[in-house]
Structure formats: structure tokens, C-alpha cells
Amino acid sequence: MSEKTKDFIFKTWIIISTVIVFTVVIYIFGYIFKNGIGSINLEFIFSDPKGMPIGSEGGVFPAIVGSLFLMLIACIFASILAISTSIYTVFYCRSKRIESIIHLIVQSMAGIPSIVLGLFGYTLLVLHLRLGRSLLSGGITLGIMIFPYIEVRVEKTLREVDKAIIGSSYALGVSKAHTISKLILPLCKADIISAITMAGGFAMGASAPIILTAAVIFAPIPKSLFAPVMALPFHLYILTGEGISLEKAYGTALVLIMILLIINITSVVLNMKRRDDR
Amino acid sequence: MDILKINNLFASYGDKEVLKDLSMNIKKNKITAIIGPSGCGKSTLLTALNLMIEENGGNFAGEILFKDKDILSYEKNDIRRMIGIVFQKPTPFPFSIYKNLTYAPIYYGTKDKKELNNIVKATLKEAGLFHEINEDLNMLATKLSGGQQQRLCIARALTVKPEVLLLDEPCSALDIKNTQNIEEMLLKFSQDYTIIIVTHNLAQAKRISDYTAFILDGELIEYEETEEMFTNPKDRRTKEYIEGIYG
């Protein structure tokens, strides 16, 4: 086969793959939009689920708020740990062995099935630590799930900071801790926030970790960290799984996907902004 | 008076020995130029003097005395404050000019806004930048031209009031005009600071330095008053280098 034909086949294959992916994504969005838009109105977004069985009428407001709260707690919990871990691996860890062990652990964490994480959260947080089925238990479980995603990206960002700039700070006699908090982290801010938002979106869409740890079929907007919550993906799961209302299920899915879209676009915009700055 | 005394200095990166048994004294408030071919250990010598060599993964043996006290007996950060360094490539922080110049003073505890403003103004004037930037202190430092960035880096090194200023080929990336600016500035500085400058440019060494040291393959070959070195080199190798035989 001539180089020219090979080149042509390769190019065609790449273009076809891209087209397939695009079509699938657009089809999913379009399908959910078409089926869900009918049930979406202000009342659906801003009222409690009603009816018997619950969810067959009314809206999803407590689930929207619950999901946002879960995401917030997961992000706070995961980002504190992830940022510290990456700072340690990049700037303090002197042993290559420890560094590769950390990487191995982080990668393994990313590979844990989310239902297993849910089971872990249920045993440790809900039962042993007696946090109950609550916003806090669910948030922490989701936090464990997104931790590796944030860690990997933050670590990459920290490594990309120009060594010469860091060296200039040390050369002024400025300590490592001050250099990290006043020079390096501010430089990486946009990218770190982008990583956290992206991971937050991932947490928000996950249902397996919260089935056992946080979500319930009906709860009002939580007043404390120890209250159980409603969440969009779980609500969707119940509406379909129990055959309550397919129409409302599509509505819920559309709301969820819209929120995720907003979150992901924010993340991408932040990431682009950071590239412009440099 | 000798502000720095280097005795039997060996320096290496891993297995690679870069400096071999180097001894020399640096005179206070004078400009000392260090010349030699690429890879001879000039920059390593500079980084050893303010312990930056450790950050680059190297180490040294032997003795370096700063004001007759071993530099290892000082706090590492104190040594780096008193012996400032400016690198070959300009490395402004990607912040505003103002923030570049207040970064270190704030770290050392200056909080008073007025005092910070004074430091910024004074160092910018010393570096001859104050009027060039039209007093626009909020301008992003990375938007400055290469020469201006390098002078900003020198100004930044001055914000912590060092006694010795190390410069590692500060003009190698700059055009003639900017090189001239920096040379004039360094000549003025020698009243207040001790300057050690590594340079590839023999004419530059001749123009600005009081003393010149020639290093070849990690060894100090000759160390003389600049005038003497360039008119009457004692070592054959110095003569050959000055005449342009080595790269």
C-alpha cells in the first residue's frame, strides 16, 4: 500500500470517529431535550415533588439544591486533600519511590467502582462514624471519588510552572511555603478552579456513591449537614426504576444535564482564560 | 577588604565534578568578572555562593566565607537575601511591576504601604526603569521588553538590600542598547554593592570590571586586575582564550 493511501485511510478513519462521537453526543442531548422540555417550566424547577407515588407530580427543587450542596461539599473536601497532596508530591517529596507510590494510589483510587465507594461510605461514615444517611456522608464519599481527578490535574499544573520563576523566588531568600502560597498557587489559580469545577460536575452526576450514603426519595431542602437530601441523579433513578413517571424522569434528566453543561462550560472558559494569561 | 573568601571549593552535580579546588577572594564594592568557555563552571560558582546550587540538585565541598563567617553557618534564606542573584534569562513574576517589587519586602515584614511605595520607587529609579514605564506600576511585568524585564529583575534583587549582587550573563539575551543600560547601571552600583558578573563577552568584562577571573574546566587559571589580565596575561591559556582560541 502506498504512503498516500495509508495517509488517506488514516485521515478518513479519524474524521469518521470524530463524526460518530459528535453524532452520539448531539443525539443524546437532542433526545433528552425533546422528551424533557415538555415537563420543564418554572413550577417544575421551583417546587417540591408531589403526588402519589411521590414524584409523579410537582417539581424537583429540593433535588436541585441537594445536588448542588453535595457537589459543594465534595469539592471542598476533595480539593483541600488534592491540592495538599499535589503540593507535597511536586515540592516536598524528595524520594522518587514515594512519589511513584503516591501516583499508584491516586490512580488506583480513580479505578475504584463508584458503587464500591458508596458501600465504603455507608460502612465507615453512615454506620461506624454515625453520620447517618446525610449530606455530609454523601459529600465525603463523592469527594473521595473526585479526589484523584483533581489531584492529577493540579499536580500537572504545578509542574508546568516555570522553574526559573520559582528559582527567582528562592533566590530572594523567600521560603518555600511563602513561594508556594504567594507565587505558585496564585499563578495556578484559574487552572485549579477549572479542575475543581470539572470534577464537581462529575460528582453531581454520580448516583452510585450517594444511593447508600445520602440520597432519599423525599426530603426537604437540608437544614444541616446531617440531614438526608434529595439528589437529581437519584431522583431520576427512582422515577424510572420504580416506573413512577417517565415524563418527569426526562425533565429531571434535562435539568441535570443543563446544570452539568453550565458547570463544564465554566470550567472550559476558566481554562481558556488561563492560557490567554500566559 | 575581602567580602567573600572562597577556599578549596569543589562543586559537583551527581558524579559530574564541575569546580575543582577553586580558591579566590572577592573584593568589597568592586566589580569582579568571571570569564571562561561554556560549561567551565562559571555559573556553578555563582550558584554556590548563594546556595542556589542546592535547588539545582548540586552540592559543594570546601569553604566559602562571607564577611569571615562560613556561609553554611548563616540561615540559607539570610544568605540569599544578602547575596542576590540575577539569572541569564529574565524571570519576572507574571504579576504587576509593583507586585514584583513588593513580593520580597512583604515577605520580610514590610507592611506599611508608604514604605513599600518608597522601595518600589527607589529600586525602579536605581534600575533606570522608573521613567521608562511612565510610572505605570500596575503594568504586567511580562509585557515589558526583554531588557526592561532584566532590569526589573535586577531591581527586584535590590528590594531586599543585598550586599553582593551576582549576575549570570545578564546581557546575553539583550541588544546593544539594553546591554549598555545595564553596564552603566552596574558601574553606578559598585559604590553600594559588590558585584560578581559572569560573562561571555570579553569586551564587557574589560569595560566594566575591576578584577577578572578566568576559569577553564572548573579550575581557576588566572585572577587579576582586569587591566593587567587583558594587557599582560600570565598564563598561556588565558592568553589563548583572550585572543579567541577557545570558544
PDB file of N, CA and C in Angstrom, chain A residues 162 164-176 178-180 182-184 186-187 277, chain B residues 50 52 55 77 80-81 83-85 87 89 91-95 103-104 107-108 156-157 160:
ATOM      1  N   ASP A 162       6.985  27.623  35.516  1.00  0.00           N
ATOM      2  CA  ASP A 162       8.363  27.823  35.101  1.00  0.00           C
ATOM      3  C   ASP A 162       9.328  27.687  36.295  1.00  0.00           C
ATOM      4  N   ALA A 164      12.335  28.515  36.516  1.00  0.00           N
ATOM      5  CA  ALA A 164      13.178  29.692  36.693  1.00  0.00           C
ATOM      6  C   ALA A 164      12.484  30.729  37.572  1.00  0.00           C
ATOM      7  N   ILE A 165      11.149  30.804  37.435  1.00  0.00           N
ATOM      8  CA  ILE A 165      10.404  31.773  38.242  1.00  0.00           C
ATOM      9  C   ILE A 165      10.413  31.345  39.713  1.00  0.00           C
ATOM     10  N   ILE A 166      10.237  30.051  39.933  1.00  0.00           N
ATOM     11  CA  ILE A 166      10.280  29.542  41.303  1.00  0.00           C
ATOM     12  C   ILE A 166      11.676  29.780  41.885  1.00  0.00           C
ATOM     13  N   GLY A 167      12.697  29.500  41.066  1.00  0.00           N
ATOM     14  CA  GLY A 167      14.080  29.721  41.492  1.00  0.00           C
ATOM     15  C   GLY A 167      14.329  31.174  41.879  1.00  0.00           C
ATOM     16  N   SER A 168      13.732  32.103  41.115  1.00  0.00           N
ATOM     17  CA  SER A 168      13.931  33.518  41.430  1.00  0.00           C
ATOM     18  C   SER A 168      13.371  33.868  42.795  1.00  0.00           C
ATOM     19  N   SER A 169      12.302  33.190  43.164  1.00  0.00           N
ATOM     20  CA  SER A 169      11.727  33.463  44.475  1.00  0.00           C
ATOM     21  C   SER A 169      12.653  32.930  45.573  1.00  0.00           C
ATOM     22  N   TYR A 170      13.144  31.711  45.388  1.00  0.00           N
ATOM     23  CA  TYR A 170      14.096  31.164  46.372  1.00  0.00           C
ATOM     24  C   TYR A 170      15.342  32.043  46.454  1.00  0.00           C
ATOM     25  N   ALA A 171      15.756  32.562  45.291  1.00  0.00           N
ATOM     26  CA  ALA A 171      16.978  33.360  45.241  1.00  0.00           C
ATOM     27  C   ALA A 171      16.837  34.659  46.022  1.00  0.00           C
ATOM     28  N   LEU A 172      15.604  35.092  46.258  1.00  0.00           N
ATOM     29  CA  LEU A 172      15.390  36.293  47.071  1.00  0.00           C
ATOM     30  C   LEU A 172      15.390  35.944  48.557  1.00  0.00           C
ATOM     31  N   GLY A 173      15.612  34.674  48.856  1.00  0.00           N
ATOM     32  CA  GLY A 173      15.615  34.244  50.247  1.00  0.00           C
ATOM     33  C   GLY A 173      14.225  33.946  50.771  1.00  0.00           C
ATOM     34  N   VAL A 174      13.260  33.915  49.874  1.00  0.00           N
ATOM     35  CA  VAL A 174      11.878  33.662  50.288  1.00  0.00           C
ATOM     36  C   VAL A 174      11.683  32.157  50.519  1.00  0.00           C
ATOM     37  N   SER A 175      10.987  31.819  51.598  1.00  0.00           N
ATOM     38  CA  SER A 175      10.840  30.408  51.961  1.00  0.00           C
ATOM     39  C   SER A 175       9.950  29.667  50.968  1.00  0.00           C
ATOM     40  N   LYS A 176      10.052  28.349  51.024  1.00  0.00           N
ATOM     41  CA  LYS A 176       9.269  27.507  50.135  1.00  0.00           C
ATOM     42  C   LYS A 176       7.761  27.698  50.359  1.00  0.00           C
ATOM     43  N   HIS A 178       6.113  30.219  51.568  1.00  0.00           N
ATOM     44  CA  HIS A 178       5.643  31.515  51.076  1.00  0.00           C
ATOM     45  C   HIS A 178       5.627  31.528  49.546  1.00  0.00           C
ATOM     46  N   THR A 179       6.652  30.933  48.945  1.00  0.00           N
ATOM     47  CA  THR A 179       6.712  30.865  47.480  1.00  0.00           C
ATOM     48  C   THR A 179       5.501  30.121  46.935  1.00  0.00           C
ATOM     49  N   ILE A 180       5.148  29.015  47.602  1.00  0.00           N
ATOM     50  CA  ILE A 180       4.013  28.230  47.121  1.00  0.00           C
ATOM     51  C   ILE A 180       2.709  29.004  47.292  1.00  0.00           C
ATOM     52  N   LYS A 182       2.144  32.317  47.868  1.00  0.00           N
ATOM     53  CA  LYS A 182       2.009  33.667  47.325  1.00  0.00           C
ATOM     54  C   LYS A 182       2.409  33.777  45.855  1.00  0.00           C
ATOM     55  N   LEU A 183       3.132  32.788  45.337  1.00  0.00           N
ATOM     56  CA  LEU A 183       3.554  32.886  43.940  1.00  0.00           C
ATOM     57  C   LEU A 183       2.951  31.766  43.089  1.00  0.00           C
ATOM     58  N   ILE A 184       3.177  30.522  43.522  1.00  0.00           N
ATOM     59  CA  ILE A 184       2.798  29.397  42.662  1.00  0.00           C
ATOM     60  C   ILE A 184       1.281  29.203  42.619  1.00  0.00           C
ATOM     61  N   PRO A 186      -1.217  31.342  43.316  1.00  0.00           N
ATOM     62  CA  PRO A 186      -1.907  32.378  42.550  1.00  0.00           C
ATOM     63  C   PRO A 186      -1.736  32.204  41.041  1.00  0.00           C
ATOM     64  N   LEU A 187      -0.559  31.747  40.610  1.00  0.00           N
ATOM     65  CA  LEU A 187      -0.336  31.542  39.177  1.00  0.00           C
ATOM     66  C   LEU A 187      -1.211  30.423  38.621  1.00  0.00           C
ATOM     67  N   ASP A 277      -3.711  34.199  29.640  1.00  0.00           N
ATOM     68  CA  ASP A 277      -2.905  34.975  30.574  1.00  0.00           C
ATOM     69  C   ASP A 277      -1.414  34.733  30.391  1.00  0.00           C
TER      70      ASP A 277
ATOM     71  N   ASN B  50      25.491  31.638  46.703  1.00  0.00           N
ATOM     72  CA  ASN B  50      24.286  31.927  47.494  1.00  0.00           C
ATOM     73  C   ASN B  50      23.444  30.669  47.716  1.00  0.00           C
ATOM     74  N   MET B  52      22.188  28.563  45.929  1.00  0.00           N
ATOM     75  CA  MET B  52      21.152  28.159  44.968  1.00  0.00           C
ATOM     76  C   MET B  52      21.519  26.828  44.314  1.00  0.00           C
ATOM     77  N   GLU B  55      19.259  24.003  45.099  1.00  0.00           N
ATOM     78  CA  GLU B  55      17.963  23.915  44.412  1.00  0.00           C
ATOM     79  C   GLU B  55      18.125  23.280  43.036  1.00  0.00           C
ATOM     80  N   ASN B  77      18.199  31.256  53.924  1.00  0.00           N
ATOM     81  CA  ASN B  77      17.442  32.364  53.362  1.00  0.00           C
ATOM     82  C   ASN B  77      18.110  33.718  53.609  1.00  0.00           C
ATOM     83  N   ARG B  80      20.789  34.152  51.023  1.00  0.00           N
ATOM     84  CA  ARG B  80      20.230  34.511  49.719  1.00  0.00           C
ATOM     85  C   ARG B  80      19.726  35.947  49.690  1.00  0.00           C
ATOM     86  N   ARG B  81      19.335  36.450  50.845  1.00  0.00           N
ATOM     87  CA  ARG B  81      18.903  37.844  50.903  1.00  0.00           C
ATOM     88  C   ARG B  81      20.123  38.759  50.766  1.00  0.00           C
ATOM     89  N   ILE B  83      23.125  37.918  49.525  1.00  0.00           N
ATOM     90  CA  ILE B  83      23.824  37.699  48.256  1.00  0.00           C
ATOM     91  C   ILE B  83      22.782  37.401  47.186  1.00  0.00           C
ATOM     92  N   GLY B  84      22.361  38.444  46.486  1.00  0.00           N
ATOM     93  CA  GLY B  84      21.285  38.285  45.499  1.00  0.00           C
ATOM     94  C   GLY B  84      21.819  37.787  44.176  1.00  0.00           C
ATOM     95  N   ILE B  85      20.922  37.200  43.386  1.00  0.00           N
ATOM     96  CA  ILE B  85      21.372  36.694  42.085  1.00  0.00           C
ATOM     97  C   ILE B  85      20.374  37.073  40.991  1.00  0.00           C
ATOM     98  N   PHE B  87      19.484  35.959  37.014  1.00  0.00           N
ATOM     99  CA  PHE B  87      19.809  34.891  36.068  1.00  0.00           C
ATOM    100  C   PHE B  87      19.930  35.405  34.645  1.00  0.00           C
ATOM    101  N   LYS B  89      18.292  34.391  31.884  1.00  0.00           N
ATOM    102  CA  LYS B  89      17.009  34.667  31.265  1.00  0.00           C
ATOM    103  C   LYS B  89      16.193  35.528  32.238  1.00  0.00           C
ATOM    104  N   THR B  91      13.442  36.679  34.527  1.00  0.00           N
ATOM    105  CA  THR B  91      12.382  35.872  35.135  1.00  0.00           C
ATOM    106  C   THR B  91      11.441  36.728  35.966  1.00  0.00           C
ATOM    107  N   PRO B  92      10.759  37.693  35.332  1.00  0.00           N
ATOM    108  CA  PRO B  92       9.798  38.458  36.125  1.00  0.00           C
ATOM    109  C   PRO B  92       8.645  37.551  36.540  1.00  0.00           C
ATOM    110  N   PHE B  93       8.087  37.779  37.721  1.00  0.00           N
ATOM    111  CA  PHE B  93       6.878  37.045  38.098  1.00  0.00           C
ATOM    112  C   PHE B  93       5.742  37.569  37.220  1.00  0.00           C
ATOM    113  N   PRO B  94       4.844  36.706  36.768  1.00  0.00           N
ATOM    114  CA  PRO B  94       3.753  37.188  35.892  1.00  0.00           C
ATOM    115  C   PRO B  94       2.698  37.993  36.655  1.00  0.00           C
ATOM    116  N   PHE B  95       3.164  38.952  37.433  1.00  0.00           N
ATOM    117  CA  PHE B  95       2.272  39.857  38.159  1.00  0.00           C
ATOM    118  C   PHE B  95       2.567  41.283  37.669  1.00  0.00           C
ATOM    119  N   TYR B 103       7.025  41.875  46.466  1.00  0.00           N
ATOM    120  CA  TYR B 103       6.932  40.456  46.835  1.00  0.00           C
ATOM    121  C   TYR B 103       7.879  40.097  47.978  1.00  0.00           C
ATOM    122  N   ALA B 104       9.160  40.390  47.799  1.00  0.00           N
ATOM    123  CA  ALA B 104      10.138  40.033  48.830  1.00  0.00           C
ATOM    124  C   ALA B 104      10.051  40.932  50.074  1.00  0.00           C
ATOM    125  N   TYR B 107       7.421  39.758  52.291  1.00  0.00           N
ATOM    126  CA  TYR B 107       7.847  38.532  52.968  1.00  0.00           C
ATOM    127  C   TYR B 107       8.732  38.855  54.174  1.00  0.00           C
ATOM    128  N   TYR B 108       9.585  39.868  54.028  1.00  0.00           N
ATOM    129  CA  TYR B 108      10.476  40.225  55.135  1.00  0.00           C
ATOM    130  C   TYR B 108       9.822  41.160  56.138  1.00  0.00           C
ATOM    131  N   ARG B 156      14.349  43.948  41.370  1.00  0.00           N
ATOM    132  CA  ARG B 156      13.726  43.050  42.340  1.00  0.00           C
ATOM    133  C   ARG B 156      14.768  42.481  43.303  1.00  0.00           C
ATOM    134  N   ALA B 157      15.951  42.183  42.753  1.00  0.00           N
ATOM    135  CA  ALA B 157      17.013  41.669  43.621  1.00  0.00           C
ATOM    136  C   ALA B 157      17.454  42.741  44.618  1.00  0.00           C
ATOM    137  N   VAL B 160      15.606  43.692  48.474  1.00  0.00           N
ATOM    138  CA  VAL B 160      15.895  43.110  49.790  1.00  0.00           C
ATOM    139  C   VAL B 160      17.240  43.605  50.329  1.00  0.00           C
TER     140      VAL B 160
END
